[in-house]
mmCIF file of C-alpha atoms in Angstrom:
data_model
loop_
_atom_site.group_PDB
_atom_site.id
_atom_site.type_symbol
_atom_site.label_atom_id
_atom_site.label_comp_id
_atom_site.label_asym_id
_atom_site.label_seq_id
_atom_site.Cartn_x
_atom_site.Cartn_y
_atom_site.Cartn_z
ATOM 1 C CA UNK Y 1 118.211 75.066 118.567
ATOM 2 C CA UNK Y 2 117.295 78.306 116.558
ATOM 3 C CA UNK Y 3 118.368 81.736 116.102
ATOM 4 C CA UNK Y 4 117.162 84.814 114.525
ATOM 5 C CA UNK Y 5 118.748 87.902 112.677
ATOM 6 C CA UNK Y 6 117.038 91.179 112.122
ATOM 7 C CA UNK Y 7 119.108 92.440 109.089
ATOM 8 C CA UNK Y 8 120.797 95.938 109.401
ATOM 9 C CA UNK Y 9 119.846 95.917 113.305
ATOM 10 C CA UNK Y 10 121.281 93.025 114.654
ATOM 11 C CA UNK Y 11 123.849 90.012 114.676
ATOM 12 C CA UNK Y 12 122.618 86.948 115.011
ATOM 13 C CA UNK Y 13 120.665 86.260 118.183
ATOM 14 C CA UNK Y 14 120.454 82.320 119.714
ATOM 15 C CA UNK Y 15 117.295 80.839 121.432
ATOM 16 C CA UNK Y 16 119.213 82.354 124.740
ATOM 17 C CA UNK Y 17 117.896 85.413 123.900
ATOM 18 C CA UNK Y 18 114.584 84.134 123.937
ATOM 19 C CA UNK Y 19 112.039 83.395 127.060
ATOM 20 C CA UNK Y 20 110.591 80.080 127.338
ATOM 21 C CA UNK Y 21 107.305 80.640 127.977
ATOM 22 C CA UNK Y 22 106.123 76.194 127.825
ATOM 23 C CA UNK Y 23 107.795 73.623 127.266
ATOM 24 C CA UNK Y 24 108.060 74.247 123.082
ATOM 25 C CA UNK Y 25 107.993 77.974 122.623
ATOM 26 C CA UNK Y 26 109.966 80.964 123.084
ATOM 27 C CA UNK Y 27 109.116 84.846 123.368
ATOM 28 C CA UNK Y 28 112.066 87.483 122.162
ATOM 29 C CA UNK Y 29 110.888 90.703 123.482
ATOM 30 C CA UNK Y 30 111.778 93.298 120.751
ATOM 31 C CA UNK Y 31 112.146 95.867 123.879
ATOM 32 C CA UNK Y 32 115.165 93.884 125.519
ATOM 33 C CA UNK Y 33 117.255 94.344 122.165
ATOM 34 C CA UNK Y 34 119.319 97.434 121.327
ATOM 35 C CA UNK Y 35 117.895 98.473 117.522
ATOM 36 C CA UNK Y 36 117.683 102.017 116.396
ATOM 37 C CA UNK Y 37 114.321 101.238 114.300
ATOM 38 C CA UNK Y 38 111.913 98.921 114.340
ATOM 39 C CA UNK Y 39 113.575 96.118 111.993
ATOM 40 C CA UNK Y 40 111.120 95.216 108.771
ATOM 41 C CA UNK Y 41 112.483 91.868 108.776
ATOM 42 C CA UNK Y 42 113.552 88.509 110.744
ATOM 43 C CA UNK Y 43 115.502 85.937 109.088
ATOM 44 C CA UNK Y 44 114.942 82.610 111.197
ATOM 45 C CA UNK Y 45 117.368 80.032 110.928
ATOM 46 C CA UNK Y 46 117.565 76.159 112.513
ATOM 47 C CA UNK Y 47 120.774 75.160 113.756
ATOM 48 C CA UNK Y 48 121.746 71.712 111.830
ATOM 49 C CA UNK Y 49 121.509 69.776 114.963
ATOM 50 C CA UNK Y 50 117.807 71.068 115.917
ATOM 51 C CA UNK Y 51 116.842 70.951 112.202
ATOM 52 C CA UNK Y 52 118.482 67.150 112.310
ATOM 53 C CA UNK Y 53 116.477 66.485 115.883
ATOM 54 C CA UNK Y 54 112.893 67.626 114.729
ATOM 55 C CA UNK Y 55 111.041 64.142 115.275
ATOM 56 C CA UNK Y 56 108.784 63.759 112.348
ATOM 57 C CA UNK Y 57 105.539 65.678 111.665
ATOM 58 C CA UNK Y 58 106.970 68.738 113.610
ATOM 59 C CA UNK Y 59 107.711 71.862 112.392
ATOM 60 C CA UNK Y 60 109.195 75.035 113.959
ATOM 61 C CA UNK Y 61 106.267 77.865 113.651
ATOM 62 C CA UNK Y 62 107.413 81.353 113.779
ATOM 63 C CA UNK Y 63 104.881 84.277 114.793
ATOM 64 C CA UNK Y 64 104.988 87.942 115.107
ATOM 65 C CA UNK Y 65 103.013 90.565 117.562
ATOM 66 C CA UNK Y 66 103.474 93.924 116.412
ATOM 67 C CA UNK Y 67 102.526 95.108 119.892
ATOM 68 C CA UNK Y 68 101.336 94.158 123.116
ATOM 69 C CA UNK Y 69 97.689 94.489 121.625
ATOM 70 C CA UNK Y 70 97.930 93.198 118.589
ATOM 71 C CA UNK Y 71 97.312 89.598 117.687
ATOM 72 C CA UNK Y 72 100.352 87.237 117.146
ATOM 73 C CA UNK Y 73 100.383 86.686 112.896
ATOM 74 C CA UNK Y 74 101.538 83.323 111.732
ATOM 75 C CA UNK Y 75 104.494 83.980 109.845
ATOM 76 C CA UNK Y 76 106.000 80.648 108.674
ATOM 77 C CA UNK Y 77 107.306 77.636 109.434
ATOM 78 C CA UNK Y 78 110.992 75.563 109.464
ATOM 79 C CA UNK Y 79 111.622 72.625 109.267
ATOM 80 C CA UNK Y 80 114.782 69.943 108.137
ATOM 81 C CA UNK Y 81 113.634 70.963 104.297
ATOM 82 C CA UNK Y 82 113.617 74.572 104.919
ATOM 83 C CA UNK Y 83 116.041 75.768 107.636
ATOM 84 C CA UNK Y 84 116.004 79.192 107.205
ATOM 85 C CA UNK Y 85 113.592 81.764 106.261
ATOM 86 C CA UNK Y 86 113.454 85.737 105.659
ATOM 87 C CA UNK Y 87 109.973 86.816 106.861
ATOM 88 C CA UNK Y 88 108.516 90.479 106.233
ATOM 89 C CA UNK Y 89 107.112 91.481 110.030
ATOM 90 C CA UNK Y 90 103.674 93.108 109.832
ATOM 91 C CA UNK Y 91 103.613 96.678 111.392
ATOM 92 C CA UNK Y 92 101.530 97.942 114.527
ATOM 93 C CA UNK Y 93 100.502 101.206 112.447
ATOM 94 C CA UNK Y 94 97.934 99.318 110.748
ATOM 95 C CA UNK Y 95 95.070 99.659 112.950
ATOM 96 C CA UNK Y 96 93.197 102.605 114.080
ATOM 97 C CA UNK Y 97 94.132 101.834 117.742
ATOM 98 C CA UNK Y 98 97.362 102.785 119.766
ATOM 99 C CA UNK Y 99 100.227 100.468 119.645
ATOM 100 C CA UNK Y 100 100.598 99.992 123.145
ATOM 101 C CA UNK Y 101 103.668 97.196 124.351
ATOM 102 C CA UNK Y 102 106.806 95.852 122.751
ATOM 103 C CA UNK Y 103 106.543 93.818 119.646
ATOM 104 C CA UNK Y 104 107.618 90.139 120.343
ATOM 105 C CA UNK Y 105 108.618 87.434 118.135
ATOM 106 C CA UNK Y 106 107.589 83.783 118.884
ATOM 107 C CA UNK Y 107 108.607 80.203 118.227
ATOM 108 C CA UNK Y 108 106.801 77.219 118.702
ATOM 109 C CA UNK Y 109 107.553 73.462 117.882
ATOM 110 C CA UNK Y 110 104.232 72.411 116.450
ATOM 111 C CA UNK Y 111 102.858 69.724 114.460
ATOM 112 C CA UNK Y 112 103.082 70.754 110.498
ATOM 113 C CA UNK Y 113 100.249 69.387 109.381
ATOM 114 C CA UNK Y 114 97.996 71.516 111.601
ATOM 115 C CA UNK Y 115 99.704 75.168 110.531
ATOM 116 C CA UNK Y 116 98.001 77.722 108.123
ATOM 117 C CA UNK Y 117 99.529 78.494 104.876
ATOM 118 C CA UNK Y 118 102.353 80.669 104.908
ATOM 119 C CA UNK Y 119 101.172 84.221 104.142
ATOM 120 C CA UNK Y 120 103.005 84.605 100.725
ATOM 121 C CA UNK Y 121 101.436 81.140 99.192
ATOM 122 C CA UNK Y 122 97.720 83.107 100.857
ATOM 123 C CA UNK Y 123 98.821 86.508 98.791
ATOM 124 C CA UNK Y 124 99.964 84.961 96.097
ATOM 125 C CA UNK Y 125 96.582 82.570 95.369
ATOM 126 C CA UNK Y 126 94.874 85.852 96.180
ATOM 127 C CA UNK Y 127 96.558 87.986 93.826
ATOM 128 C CA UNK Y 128 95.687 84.450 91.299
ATOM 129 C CA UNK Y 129 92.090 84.915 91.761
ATOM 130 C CA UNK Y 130 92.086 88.523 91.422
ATOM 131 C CA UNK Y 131 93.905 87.806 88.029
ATOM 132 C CA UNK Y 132 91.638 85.130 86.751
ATOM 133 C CA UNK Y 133 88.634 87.543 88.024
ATOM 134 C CA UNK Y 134 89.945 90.095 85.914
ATOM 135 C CA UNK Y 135 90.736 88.134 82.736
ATOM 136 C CA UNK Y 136 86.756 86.548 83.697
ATOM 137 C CA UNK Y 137 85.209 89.773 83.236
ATOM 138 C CA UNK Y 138 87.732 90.995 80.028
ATOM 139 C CA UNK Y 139 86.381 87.780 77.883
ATOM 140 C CA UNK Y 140 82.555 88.415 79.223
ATOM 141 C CA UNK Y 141 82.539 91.355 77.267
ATOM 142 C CA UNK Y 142 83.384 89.803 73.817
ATOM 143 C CA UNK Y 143 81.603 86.612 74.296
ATOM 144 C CA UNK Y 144 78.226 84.851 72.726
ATOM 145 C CA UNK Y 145 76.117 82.922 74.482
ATOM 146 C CA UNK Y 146 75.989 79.043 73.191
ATOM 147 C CA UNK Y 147 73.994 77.055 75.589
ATOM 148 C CA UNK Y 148 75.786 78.216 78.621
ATOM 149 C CA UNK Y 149 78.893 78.014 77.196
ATOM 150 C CA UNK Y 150 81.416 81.188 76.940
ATOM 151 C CA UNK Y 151 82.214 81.837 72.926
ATOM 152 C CA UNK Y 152 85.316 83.633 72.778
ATOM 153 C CA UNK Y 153 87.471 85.024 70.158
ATOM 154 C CA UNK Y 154 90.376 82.522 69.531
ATOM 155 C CA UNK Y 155 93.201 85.552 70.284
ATOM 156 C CA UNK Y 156 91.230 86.511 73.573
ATOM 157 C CA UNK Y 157 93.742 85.744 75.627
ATOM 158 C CA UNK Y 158 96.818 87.688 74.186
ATOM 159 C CA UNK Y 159 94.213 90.851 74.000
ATOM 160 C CA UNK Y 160 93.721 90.474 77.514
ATOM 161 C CA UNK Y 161 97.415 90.315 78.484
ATOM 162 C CA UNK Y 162 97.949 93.354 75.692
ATOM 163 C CA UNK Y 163 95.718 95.250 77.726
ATOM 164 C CA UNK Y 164 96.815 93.740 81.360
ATOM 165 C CA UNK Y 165 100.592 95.139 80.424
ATOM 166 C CA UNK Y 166 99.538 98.866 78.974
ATOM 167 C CA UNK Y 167 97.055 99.203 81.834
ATOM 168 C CA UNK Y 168 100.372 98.209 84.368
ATOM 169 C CA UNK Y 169 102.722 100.579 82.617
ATOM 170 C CA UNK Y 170 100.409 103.793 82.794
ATOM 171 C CA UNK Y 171 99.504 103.105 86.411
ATOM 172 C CA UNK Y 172 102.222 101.429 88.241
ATOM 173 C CA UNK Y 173 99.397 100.915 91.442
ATOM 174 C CA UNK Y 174 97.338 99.300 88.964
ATOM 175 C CA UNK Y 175 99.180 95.610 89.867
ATOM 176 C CA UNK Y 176 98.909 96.523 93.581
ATOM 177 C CA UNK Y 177 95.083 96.654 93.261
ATOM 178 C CA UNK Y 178 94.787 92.673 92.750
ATOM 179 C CA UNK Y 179 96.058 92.454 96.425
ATOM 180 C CA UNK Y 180 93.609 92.662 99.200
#
């Protein structure tokens, strides 16, 4: 039905390589698998019969735990329109605790409609409102006040970006700040 690659550790793996663990998802125990490093990546795939055989509404959701005692994290979803996907796995250093257990990678058949966002489009509409925050504040400082209405210069805008792409080339963490 599926498979998974972690590039530069691994050919691909099928869903034997997987544990059922119900009747619609599957475990792969990072431990069982021969890999020098703990891979960065996963690159899910659908075969074209399972991605053919997905009744409609379903989706296959793919989640990582970084170890036994961390959370699973929603990674993304496949489905007939997108059969494959690269997904960036979230490390176990992050929290002040111990990682303690192997990291596992899970699959679940699950209705679409019900699944979060896939982290990127949640980054990326973050990193948007950061932006527009930013670009908020710029034109705050040059405007009047006209019964509650923001008067701006007319080339506000391009001074704003001007000053976005100078402040990005002297700092190069300067564009990593909008991400939280």
């Amino acid at each position: 039905m599926f498979g998974v690659v972690f590039p530069d550790h691994t050919f691909p793996l099928d869903a034997t390589a997987f544990a059922q663990v119900a009747p619609n998802s599957w475990l792969l125990d990072l431990s069982t698998l021969t890999l020098a490093a703990a891979p960065r990546s996963a690159v899910v795939f659908l075969l074209p019969a399972a991605a053919a055989a997905l009744p409609p509404g379903k989706a296959v959701a793919v989640y990582f735990q970084a170890a036994a005692n961390r959370p699973f994290a929603f990674l993304g979803a496949l489905g007939a329109t997108r059969p494959s996907a690269s997904f960036s796995l979230p490390e176990a250093g992050d929290d002040p605790e111990p990682a303690v257990g192997p990291a596992k990678l899970g699959v679940a058949v699950e209705d679409a409609a019900a699944l979060p966002p896939p982290p990127d489009e949640q980054r990326a509409e973050r990193v948007a409102l950061r932006v527009g925050e930013n670009l908020f504040n710029f034109m705050q400082s040059f405007c009047g006040a006209d019964g509650g209405k923001l008067v701006v210069p007319t080339d506000i805008l391009d001074r704003w970006f001007r000053k976005f792409q100078e402040r990005a080339k002297k700092d190069p963490t300067y564009l990593k700040s909008f991400d939280f």
